[in-house]
Short mmCIF file of C-alpha atoms in Angstrom, two decimals:
data_model
loop_
_atom_site.label_atom_id
_atom_site.label_comp_id
_atom_site.label_asym_id
_atom_site.label_seq_id
_atom_site.Cartn_x
_atom_site.Cartn_y
_atom_site.Cartn_z
CA MET A 1 3.65 -20.56 -9.96
CA ASP A 2 2.70 -23.56 -12.09
CA THR A 3 3.16 -22.40 -15.59
CA ASN A 4 1.63 -25.43 -17.46
CA GLY A 5 -0.61 -23.51 -19.87
CA GLY A 6 -0.19 -20.39 -17.78
CA TRP A 7 3.25 -18.93 -18.81
CA GLN A 8 1.36 -15.88 -20.08
CA LYS A 9 1.15 -14.68 -16.47
CA ILE A 10 4.96 -14.34 -16.28
CA PRO A 11 4.96 -10.50 -17.15
CA GLU A 12 2.38 -10.05 -14.35
CA VAL A 13 4.71 -11.92 -11.87
CA VAL A 14 7.71 -9.76 -12.87
CA SER A 15 5.78 -6.60 -12.41
CA ARG A 16 4.69 -7.72 -9.05
CA LEU A 17 8.18 -8.42 -7.83
CA ARG A 18 9.42 -5.06 -9.28
CA LYS A 19 6.76 -3.28 -7.36
CA SER A 20 7.86 -5.08 -4.15
CA PHE A 21 11.50 -4.19 -4.76
CA ARG A 22 10.64 -0.49 -5.44
CA GLY A 23 8.90 -0.43 -2.02
CA GLY A 24 12.55 -0.46 -0.53
CA CYS A 25 12.23 -3.06 2.20
CA THR A 26 14.62 -5.49 0.74
CA LYS A 27 17.44 -3.05 1.35
CA SER A 28 17.16 -3.42 5.15
CA ARG A 29 19.44 -5.65 7.18
CA ASP A 30 16.38 -7.22 8.89
CA TRP A 31 14.80 -8.28 5.62
CA ARG A 32 17.94 -9.88 4.28
CA TYR A 33 18.42 -11.68 7.62
CA GLN A 34 14.90 -12.80 7.97
CA HIS A 35 14.77 -14.33 4.33
CA LEU A 36 18.22 -15.96 4.71
CA ARG A 37 16.98 -17.55 7.79
CA ALA A 38 13.78 -18.81 6.12
CA LEU A 39 15.95 -20.33 3.29
CA GLN A 40 18.11 -22.00 5.97
CA ARG A 41 14.97 -23.58 7.50
CA LEU A 42 13.93 -24.72 3.94
CA MET A 43 17.37 -26.44 3.64
CA VAL A 44 17.35 -28.11 6.96
CA GLU A 45 13.58 -29.12 7.35
CA GLY A 46 13.45 -30.13 3.59
CA ARG A 47 16.72 -31.96 3.55
CA GLN A 48 15.27 -35.50 3.41
CA GLU A 49 12.82 -34.58 0.57
CA LEU A 50 15.56 -32.84 -1.42
CA CYS A 51 17.92 -35.84 -1.05
CA SER A 52 15.27 -38.40 -1.93
CA GLY A 53 14.37 -36.34 -4.98
CA MET A 54 18.00 -36.36 -6.27
CA LYS A 55 18.19 -40.09 -5.58
CA GLU A 56 15.06 -40.80 -7.65
CA ASP A 57 16.01 -38.52 -10.52
CA LEU A 58 19.79 -38.90 -10.68
CA GLY A 59 20.65 -41.97 -8.72
CA LYS A 60 22.58 -40.04 -6.15
CA SER A 61 22.89 -41.57 -2.71
CA GLU A 62 21.53 -39.46 0.14
CA LEU A 63 25.11 -38.79 1.33
CA GLU A 64 26.31 -37.79 -2.20
CA GLY A 65 23.23 -35.56 -2.65
CA TYR A 66 23.76 -33.86 0.71
CA LEU A 67 27.53 -33.34 0.22
CA THR A 68 27.52 -32.10 -3.31
CA GLU A 69 24.36 -30.02 -3.26
CA ASN A 70 22.52 -29.32 -0.02
CA ASN A 71 25.72 -28.87 2.00
CA MET A 72 26.97 -26.25 -0.41
CA VAL A 73 23.80 -24.28 -0.16
CA GLU A 74 23.80 -24.55 3.56
CA ASN A 75 27.41 -23.38 3.98
CA GLU A 76 26.75 -20.34 1.74
CA ILE A 77 23.88 -19.35 3.92
CA ARG A 78 25.87 -19.59 7.04
CA CYS A 79 28.67 -17.48 5.34
CA CYS A 80 26.21 -14.73 4.41
CA LEU A 81 24.59 -14.73 7.90
CA ASP A 82 28.09 -14.44 9.43
CA ASN A 83 29.25 -11.64 7.27
CA LEU A 84 26.06 -9.67 6.39
CA ASP A 85 26.57 -6.82 8.78
CA GLU A 86 30.10 -6.22 7.62
CA TRP A 87 29.12 -6.39 3.99
CA MET A 88 26.43 -3.86 4.41
CA GLN A 89 28.75 -1.17 6.00
CA PRO A 90 29.69 1.74 3.91
CA ASP A 91 33.19 1.41 2.44
CA LYS A 92 35.08 4.63 3.35
CA LYS A 93 37.09 6.21 0.54
CA SER A 94 39.77 8.99 0.52
CA THR A 95 38.47 12.47 -0.40
CA ASN A 96 40.33 14.89 -2.58
CA LEU A 97 41.47 18.27 -1.49
CA LEU A 98 38.88 20.17 -3.47
CA ASN A 99 36.09 18.48 -1.56
CA ILE A 100 37.47 18.67 2.04
CA PRO A 101 35.83 18.75 4.72
CA ALA A 102 33.47 16.41 2.92
CA SER A 103 33.73 12.58 3.41
CA SER A 104 33.43 9.83 0.84
CA TYR A 105 32.36 6.35 0.83
CA THR A 106 30.67 3.76 -1.36
CA ILE A 107 27.45 1.78 -0.59
CA ASN A 108 26.60 -1.50 -2.26
CA GLU A 109 23.07 -1.45 -3.70
CA PRO A 110 20.97 -4.34 -4.84
CA TYR A 111 20.27 -4.79 -8.61
CA GLY A 112 16.41 -5.40 -8.36
CA VAL A 113 14.87 -8.48 -9.86
CA ALA A 114 16.96 -11.49 -10.61
CA LEU A 115 16.22 -14.57 -12.78
CA ILE A 116 17.76 -17.87 -11.68
CA LEU A 117 17.73 -20.74 -14.25
CA GLY A 118 18.26 -24.05 -12.48
CA ALA A 119 19.92 -26.94 -14.16
CA TRP A 120 18.89 -30.65 -14.11
CA ASN A 121 22.22 -32.17 -13.20
CA TYR A 122 22.42 -30.22 -9.91
CA PRO A 123 18.79 -29.34 -9.45
CA VAL A 124 19.14 -28.25 -5.85
CA MET A 125 22.46 -26.41 -5.78
CA LEU A 126 22.01 -24.58 -9.03
CA SER A 127 18.44 -23.56 -8.25
CA LEU A 128 19.13 -22.43 -4.64
CA GLN A 129 22.67 -21.39 -4.18
CA PRO A 130 22.36 -18.34 -6.45
CA LEU A 131 19.31 -17.34 -4.38
CA VAL A 132 21.46 -17.10 -1.25
CA GLY A 133 23.47 -14.22 -2.74
CA CYS A 134 20.30 -12.60 -4.20
CA ILE A 135 18.76 -12.40 -0.79
CA ALA A 136 21.97 -11.30 0.93
CA ALA A 137 22.32 -8.46 -1.59
CA GLY A 138 18.69 -7.41 -1.27
CA ASN A 139 17.16 -8.60 -4.45
CA CYS A 140 13.90 -10.21 -5.48
CA ALA A 141 13.97 -13.30 -7.68
CA VAL A 142 12.25 -15.60 -10.03
CA ILE A 143 13.58 -19.13 -9.75
CA LYS A 144 13.01 -21.34 -12.78
CA VAL A 145 13.46 -24.98 -11.68
CA PRO A 146 14.81 -27.54 -14.16
CA PRO A 147 12.48 -28.91 -16.83
CA PRO A 148 10.24 -31.69 -15.56
CA GLN A 149 11.38 -34.29 -18.28
CA PHE A 150 14.98 -34.30 -16.74
CA SER A 151 14.52 -34.07 -12.96
CA PRO A 152 10.87 -34.20 -12.16
CA THR A 153 10.99 -35.11 -8.53
CA SER A 154 13.72 -32.74 -7.56
CA SER A 155 12.13 -29.86 -9.45
CA ARG A 156 8.81 -30.51 -7.80
CA VAL A 157 10.23 -30.68 -4.35
CA VAL A 158 12.40 -27.46 -4.87
CA ALA A 159 9.30 -25.62 -6.10
CA LYS A 160 7.14 -26.91 -3.31
CA LEU A 161 9.64 -25.90 -0.60
CA ILE A 162 10.12 -22.44 -2.03
CA ARG A 163 6.32 -21.72 -1.99
CA LYS A 164 6.23 -23.01 1.48
CA TYR A 165 9.07 -21.05 3.13
CA LEU A 166 9.61 -17.93 1.03
CA ASP A 167 7.46 -14.79 0.77
CA PRO A 168 5.61 -14.71 -2.67
CA ARG A 169 5.82 -10.97 -2.53
CA PHE A 170 9.53 -11.10 -3.25
CA PHE A 171 10.17 -14.57 -4.58
CA CYS A 172 8.39 -16.68 -7.31
CA VAL A 173 9.20 -20.23 -8.44
CA VAL A 174 8.37 -21.19 -11.99
CA GLU A 175 7.96 -24.71 -13.39
CA GLY A 176 7.79 -25.69 -16.96
CA ASP A 177 9.67 -26.54 -20.24
CA LYS A 178 10.90 -24.55 -23.25
CA ASP A 179 7.88 -22.39 -23.70
CA VAL A 180 8.37 -21.00 -20.14
CA PHE A 181 12.06 -20.60 -20.61
CA ASP A 182 11.46 -18.56 -23.72
CA ALA A 183 8.72 -16.48 -22.07
CA LEU A 184 11.06 -15.75 -19.18
CA LEU A 185 13.87 -14.54 -21.51
CA GLU A 186 11.38 -12.03 -23.10
CA GLU A 187 11.33 -10.11 -19.86
CA ARG A 188 13.87 -7.56 -18.69
CA TRP A 189 16.02 -8.80 -15.79
CA ASP A 190 18.52 -6.86 -13.62
CA ILE A 191 20.71 -9.91 -13.40
CA ILE A 192 20.60 -13.57 -14.71
CA PHE A 193 22.11 -16.64 -13.03
CA ALA A 194 22.37 -19.53 -15.57
CA THR A 195 24.38 -22.66 -15.92
CA GLY A 196 24.52 -24.93 -19.04
CA SER A 197 26.01 -25.61 -22.42
CA ALA A 198 27.67 -23.01 -24.67
CA ASN A 199 24.50 -22.78 -26.75
CA HIS A 200 22.39 -22.35 -23.72
CA GLY A 201 24.77 -19.65 -22.47
CA LYS A 202 24.67 -17.72 -25.83
CA THR A 203 20.83 -17.84 -25.77
CA VAL A 204 20.69 -16.34 -22.27
CA ALA A 205 23.32 -13.74 -23.14
CA MET A 206 21.56 -12.75 -26.33
CA ALA A 207 18.33 -12.31 -24.41
CA ALA A 208 20.02 -10.30 -21.67
CA ALA A 209 21.62 -7.97 -24.09
CA LYS A 210 18.34 -6.84 -25.69
#
């Protein structure tokens, strides 16, 4: 979603993602595995573009960009794929005498629709690493890439790859500056991932508390 002049469409996008989440398919093991694998393909097949973008924006060598950003995301994806089945199993709990012969257990449930606010100094890791956990937990997400005035090439590449590899019924990438950021914080989110200064954190926390 290119929000230059079109950030008014954000409520419509959030509504669409909520409808997809309420459909229930994100709770399945197959859905989570399929989209983790899609994100893995994004990281592997888009590795050169991502590293080149970080070099152009931040002066990071391709090795530094890979080790400090891409590699972190790829390792987290592998960890989630390796442990997904175990994490999705019910966690058996003891049952008190009054409820015997019943059995007790807890099941982890997804939150719903997440907002991920990327940061310019780590434009790949801080935009995509939170998405790994979102998918593994069965959530939909809106990913706001860093503002174009700080990391234009990296943001553009991340946005392009998300649109190419991830299903728009469940994931939306948003580009833009402060107007877009403010419009996003007007929406209700089930969980928000944000990295930044103390003032940035206060702004996000105040919006989340509404």
